[in-house]
PDB file of C-alpha atoms in Angstrom:
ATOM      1  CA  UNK A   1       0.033  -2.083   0.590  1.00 86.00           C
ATOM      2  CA  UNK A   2      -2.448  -4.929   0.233  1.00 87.00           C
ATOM      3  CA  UNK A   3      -0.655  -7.077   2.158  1.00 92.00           C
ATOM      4  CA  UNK A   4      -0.110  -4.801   4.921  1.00 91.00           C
ATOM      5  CA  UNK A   5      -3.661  -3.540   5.100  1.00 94.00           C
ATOM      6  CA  UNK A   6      -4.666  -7.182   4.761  1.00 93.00           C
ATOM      7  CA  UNK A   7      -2.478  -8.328   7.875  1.00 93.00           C
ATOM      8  CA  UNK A   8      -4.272  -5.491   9.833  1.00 93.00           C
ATOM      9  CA  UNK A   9      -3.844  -3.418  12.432  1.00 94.00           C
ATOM     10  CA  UNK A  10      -3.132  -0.253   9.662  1.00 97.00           C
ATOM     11  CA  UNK A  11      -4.338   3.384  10.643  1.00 98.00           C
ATOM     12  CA  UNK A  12      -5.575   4.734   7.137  1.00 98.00           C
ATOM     13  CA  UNK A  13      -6.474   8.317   6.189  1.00 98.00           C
ATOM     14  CA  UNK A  14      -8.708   9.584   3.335  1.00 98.00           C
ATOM     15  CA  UNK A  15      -8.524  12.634   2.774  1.00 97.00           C
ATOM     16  CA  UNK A  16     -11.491  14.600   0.878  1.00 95.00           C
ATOM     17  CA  UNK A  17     -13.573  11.474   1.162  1.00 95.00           C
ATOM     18  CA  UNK A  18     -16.716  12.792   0.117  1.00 92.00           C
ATOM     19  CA  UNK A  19     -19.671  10.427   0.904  1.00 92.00           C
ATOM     20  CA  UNK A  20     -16.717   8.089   1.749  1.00 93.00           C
ATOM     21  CA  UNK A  21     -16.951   5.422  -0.977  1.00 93.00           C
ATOM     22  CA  UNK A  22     -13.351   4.896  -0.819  1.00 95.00           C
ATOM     23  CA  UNK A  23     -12.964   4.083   2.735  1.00 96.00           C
ATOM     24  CA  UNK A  24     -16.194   2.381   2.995  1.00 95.00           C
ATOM     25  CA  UNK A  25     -15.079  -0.248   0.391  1.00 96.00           C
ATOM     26  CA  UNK A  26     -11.395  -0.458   1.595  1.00 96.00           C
ATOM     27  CA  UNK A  27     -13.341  -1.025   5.220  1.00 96.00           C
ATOM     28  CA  UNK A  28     -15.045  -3.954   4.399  1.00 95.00           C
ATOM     29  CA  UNK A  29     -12.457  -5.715   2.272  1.00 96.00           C
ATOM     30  CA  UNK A  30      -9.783  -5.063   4.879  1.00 97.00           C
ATOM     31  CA  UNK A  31     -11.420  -5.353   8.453  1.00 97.00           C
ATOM     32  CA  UNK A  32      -8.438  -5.918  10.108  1.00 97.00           C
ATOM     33  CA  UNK A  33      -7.333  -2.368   9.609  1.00 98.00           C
ATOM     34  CA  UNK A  34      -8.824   0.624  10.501  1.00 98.00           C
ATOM     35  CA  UNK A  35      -9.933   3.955   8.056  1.00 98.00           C
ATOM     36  CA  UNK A  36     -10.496   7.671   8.795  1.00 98.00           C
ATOM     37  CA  UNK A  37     -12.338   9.695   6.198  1.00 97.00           C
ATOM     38  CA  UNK A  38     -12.476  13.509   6.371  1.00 97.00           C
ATOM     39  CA  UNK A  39     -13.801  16.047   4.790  1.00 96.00           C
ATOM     40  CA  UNK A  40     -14.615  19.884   4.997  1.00 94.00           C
ATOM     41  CA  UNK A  41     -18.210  19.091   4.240  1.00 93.00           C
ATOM     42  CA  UNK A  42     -19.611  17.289   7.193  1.00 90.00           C
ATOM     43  CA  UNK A  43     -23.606  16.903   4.739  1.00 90.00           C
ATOM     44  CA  UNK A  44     -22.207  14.763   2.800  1.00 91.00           C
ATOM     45  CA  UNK A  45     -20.135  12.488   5.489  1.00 91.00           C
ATOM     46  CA  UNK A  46     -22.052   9.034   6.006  1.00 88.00           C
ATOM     47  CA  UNK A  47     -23.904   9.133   9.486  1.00 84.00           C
ATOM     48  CA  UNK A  48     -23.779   5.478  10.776  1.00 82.00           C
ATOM     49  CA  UNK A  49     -21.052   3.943   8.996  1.00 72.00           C
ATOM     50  CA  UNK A  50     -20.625   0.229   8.551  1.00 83.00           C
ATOM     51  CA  UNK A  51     -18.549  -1.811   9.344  1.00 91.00           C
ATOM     52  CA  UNK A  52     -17.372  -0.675  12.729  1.00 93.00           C
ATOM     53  CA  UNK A  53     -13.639  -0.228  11.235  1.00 97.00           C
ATOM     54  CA  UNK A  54     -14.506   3.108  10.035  1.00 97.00           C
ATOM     55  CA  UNK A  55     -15.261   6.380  10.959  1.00 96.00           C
ATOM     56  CA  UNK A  56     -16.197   9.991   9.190  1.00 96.00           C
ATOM     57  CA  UNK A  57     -14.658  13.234  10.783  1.00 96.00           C
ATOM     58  CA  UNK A  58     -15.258  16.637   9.799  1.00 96.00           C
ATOM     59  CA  UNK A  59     -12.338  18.116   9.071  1.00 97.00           C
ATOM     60  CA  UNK A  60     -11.015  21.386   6.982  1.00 95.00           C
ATOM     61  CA  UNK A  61      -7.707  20.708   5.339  1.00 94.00           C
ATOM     62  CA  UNK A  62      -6.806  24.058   5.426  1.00 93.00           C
ATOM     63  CA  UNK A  63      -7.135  24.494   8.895  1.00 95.00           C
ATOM     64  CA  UNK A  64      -3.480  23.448  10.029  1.00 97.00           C
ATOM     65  CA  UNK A  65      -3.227  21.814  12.144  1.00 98.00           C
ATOM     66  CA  UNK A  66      -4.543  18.587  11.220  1.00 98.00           C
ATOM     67  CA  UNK A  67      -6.017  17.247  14.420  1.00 98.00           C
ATOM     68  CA  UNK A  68      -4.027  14.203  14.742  1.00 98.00           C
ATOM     69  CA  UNK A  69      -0.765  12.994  16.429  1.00 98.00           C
ATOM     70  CA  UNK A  70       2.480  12.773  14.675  1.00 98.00           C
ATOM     71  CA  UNK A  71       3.185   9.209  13.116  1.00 98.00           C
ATOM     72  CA  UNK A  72      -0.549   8.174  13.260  1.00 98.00           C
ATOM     73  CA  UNK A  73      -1.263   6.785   9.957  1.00 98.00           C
ATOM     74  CA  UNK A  74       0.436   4.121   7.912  1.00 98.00           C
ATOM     75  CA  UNK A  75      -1.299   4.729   4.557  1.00 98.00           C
ATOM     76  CA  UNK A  76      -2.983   8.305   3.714  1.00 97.00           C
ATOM     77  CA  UNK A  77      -5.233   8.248   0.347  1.00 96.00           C
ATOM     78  CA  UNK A  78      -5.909  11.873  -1.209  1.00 95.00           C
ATOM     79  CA  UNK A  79      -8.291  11.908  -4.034  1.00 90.00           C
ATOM     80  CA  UNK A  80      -9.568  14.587  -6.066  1.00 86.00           C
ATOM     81  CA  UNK A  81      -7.461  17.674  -4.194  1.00 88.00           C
ATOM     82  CA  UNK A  82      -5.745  19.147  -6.555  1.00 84.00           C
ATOM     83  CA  UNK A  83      -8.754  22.097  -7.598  1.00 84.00           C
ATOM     84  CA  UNK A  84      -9.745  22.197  -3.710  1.00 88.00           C
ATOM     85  CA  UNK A  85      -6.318  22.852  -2.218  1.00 90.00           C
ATOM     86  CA  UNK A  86      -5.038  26.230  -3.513  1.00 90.00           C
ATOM     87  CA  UNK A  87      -1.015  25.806  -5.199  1.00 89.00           C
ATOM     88  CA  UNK A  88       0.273  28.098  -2.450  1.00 93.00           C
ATOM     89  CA  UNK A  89      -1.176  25.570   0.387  1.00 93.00           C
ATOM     90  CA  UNK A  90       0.176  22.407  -1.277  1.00 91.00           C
ATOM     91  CA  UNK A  91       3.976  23.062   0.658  1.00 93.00           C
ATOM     92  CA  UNK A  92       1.924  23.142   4.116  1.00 95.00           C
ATOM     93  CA  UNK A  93      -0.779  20.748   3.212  1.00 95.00           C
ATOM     94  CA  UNK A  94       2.220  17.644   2.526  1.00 94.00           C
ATOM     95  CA  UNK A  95       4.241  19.049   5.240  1.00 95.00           C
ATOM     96  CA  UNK A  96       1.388  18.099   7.521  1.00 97.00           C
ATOM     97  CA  UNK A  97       0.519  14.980   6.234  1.00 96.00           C
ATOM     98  CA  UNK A  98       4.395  13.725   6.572  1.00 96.00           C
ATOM     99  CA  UNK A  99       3.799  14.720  10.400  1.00 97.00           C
ATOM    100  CA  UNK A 100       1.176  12.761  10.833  1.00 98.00           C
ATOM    101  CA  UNK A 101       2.293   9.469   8.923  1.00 97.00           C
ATOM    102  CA  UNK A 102       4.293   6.965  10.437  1.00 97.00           C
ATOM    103  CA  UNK A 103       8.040   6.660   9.010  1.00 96.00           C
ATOM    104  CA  UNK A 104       7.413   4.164   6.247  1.00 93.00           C
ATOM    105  CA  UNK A 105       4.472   4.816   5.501  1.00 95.00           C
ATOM    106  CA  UNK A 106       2.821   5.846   2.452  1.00 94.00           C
ATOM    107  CA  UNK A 107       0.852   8.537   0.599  1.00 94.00           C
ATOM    108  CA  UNK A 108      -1.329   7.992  -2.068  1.00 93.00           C
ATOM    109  CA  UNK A 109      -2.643  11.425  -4.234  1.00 90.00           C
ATOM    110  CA  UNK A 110      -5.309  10.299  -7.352  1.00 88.00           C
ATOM    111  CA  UNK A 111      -6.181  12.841  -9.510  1.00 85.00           C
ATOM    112  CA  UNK A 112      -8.589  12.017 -12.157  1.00 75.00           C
ATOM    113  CA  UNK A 113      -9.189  14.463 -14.948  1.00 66.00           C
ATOM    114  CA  UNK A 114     -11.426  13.489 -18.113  1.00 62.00           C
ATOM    115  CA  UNK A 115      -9.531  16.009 -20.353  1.00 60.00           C
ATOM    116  CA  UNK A 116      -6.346  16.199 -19.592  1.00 56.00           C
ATOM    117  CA  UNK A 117      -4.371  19.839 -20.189  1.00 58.00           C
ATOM    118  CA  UNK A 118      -0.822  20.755 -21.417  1.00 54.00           C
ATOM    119  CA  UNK A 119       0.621  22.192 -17.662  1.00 58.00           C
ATOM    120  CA  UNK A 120       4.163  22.418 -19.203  1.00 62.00           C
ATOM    121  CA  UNK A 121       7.270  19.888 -21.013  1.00 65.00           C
ATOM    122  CA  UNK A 122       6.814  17.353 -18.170  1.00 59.00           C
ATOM    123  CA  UNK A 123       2.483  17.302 -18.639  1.00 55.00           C
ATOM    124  CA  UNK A 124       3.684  17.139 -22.610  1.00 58.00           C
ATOM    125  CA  UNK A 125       5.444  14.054 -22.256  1.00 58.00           C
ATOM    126  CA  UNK A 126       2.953  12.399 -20.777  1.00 54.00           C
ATOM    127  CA  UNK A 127       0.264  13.641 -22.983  1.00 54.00           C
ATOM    128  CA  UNK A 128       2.441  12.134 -25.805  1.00 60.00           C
ATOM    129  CA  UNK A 129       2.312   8.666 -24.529  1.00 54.00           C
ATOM    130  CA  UNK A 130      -1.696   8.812 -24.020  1.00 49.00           C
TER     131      UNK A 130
END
């Protein structure tokens, strides 16, 4: 992905970006490509984003939807979803991101837990190797 976002001209999402740390950074290292952050809470959304290869959009993930074209983005970052989107929503929620990202492209979901838990064998096996 580096080398794709570093040639430029890559349409990236991030999704639940918060006060957009992610896509702020990722902005000014790669300024040949171009980053969308959204999230549901438009207070905490930077107002005058810089550099100019950014931008913030208010935008409800459940709300499907997602106000984009098909094939639009080449890299899509999700961070942090997995308590915000509710299980039932998850089929719908992917469904719509596929739409929306450009055949090769990829999606990137970061879940970062303190504590992990024991969700069943496959969490187990993990949680053995830790």
């Amino acid at each position: 992905m580096h080398r794709l976002l570093q040639a430029g001209g890559c349409e990236v999402l991030d999704v639940g970006c918060g006060a957009g740390f992610w896509s702020l950074d990722m902005a000014t290292k790669y300024r040949l490509s171009y980053f969308t952050g959204i999230d549901v809470d438009k207070n905490v959304l930077p107002l005058n984003p810089k550099p100019k290869n950014v931008v913030f959009q208010r935008v409800d993930l459940m709300e499907l939807p997602l106000p984009y074209d098909d094939n639009t983005f080449d890299y899509i970052f999700v961070r942090s979803m997995m308590d915000t989107v509710p299980d039932e929503q998850w089929d719908a929620v992917l469904r719509e991101l596929v739409r929306i990202m450009k055949k090769g492209a990829y999606i990137e979901c970061v879940e970062a837990y303190e504590n992990l838990f024991d969700a069943g064998p496959a969490m187990s096996t993990v949680l053995r190797r830790t």
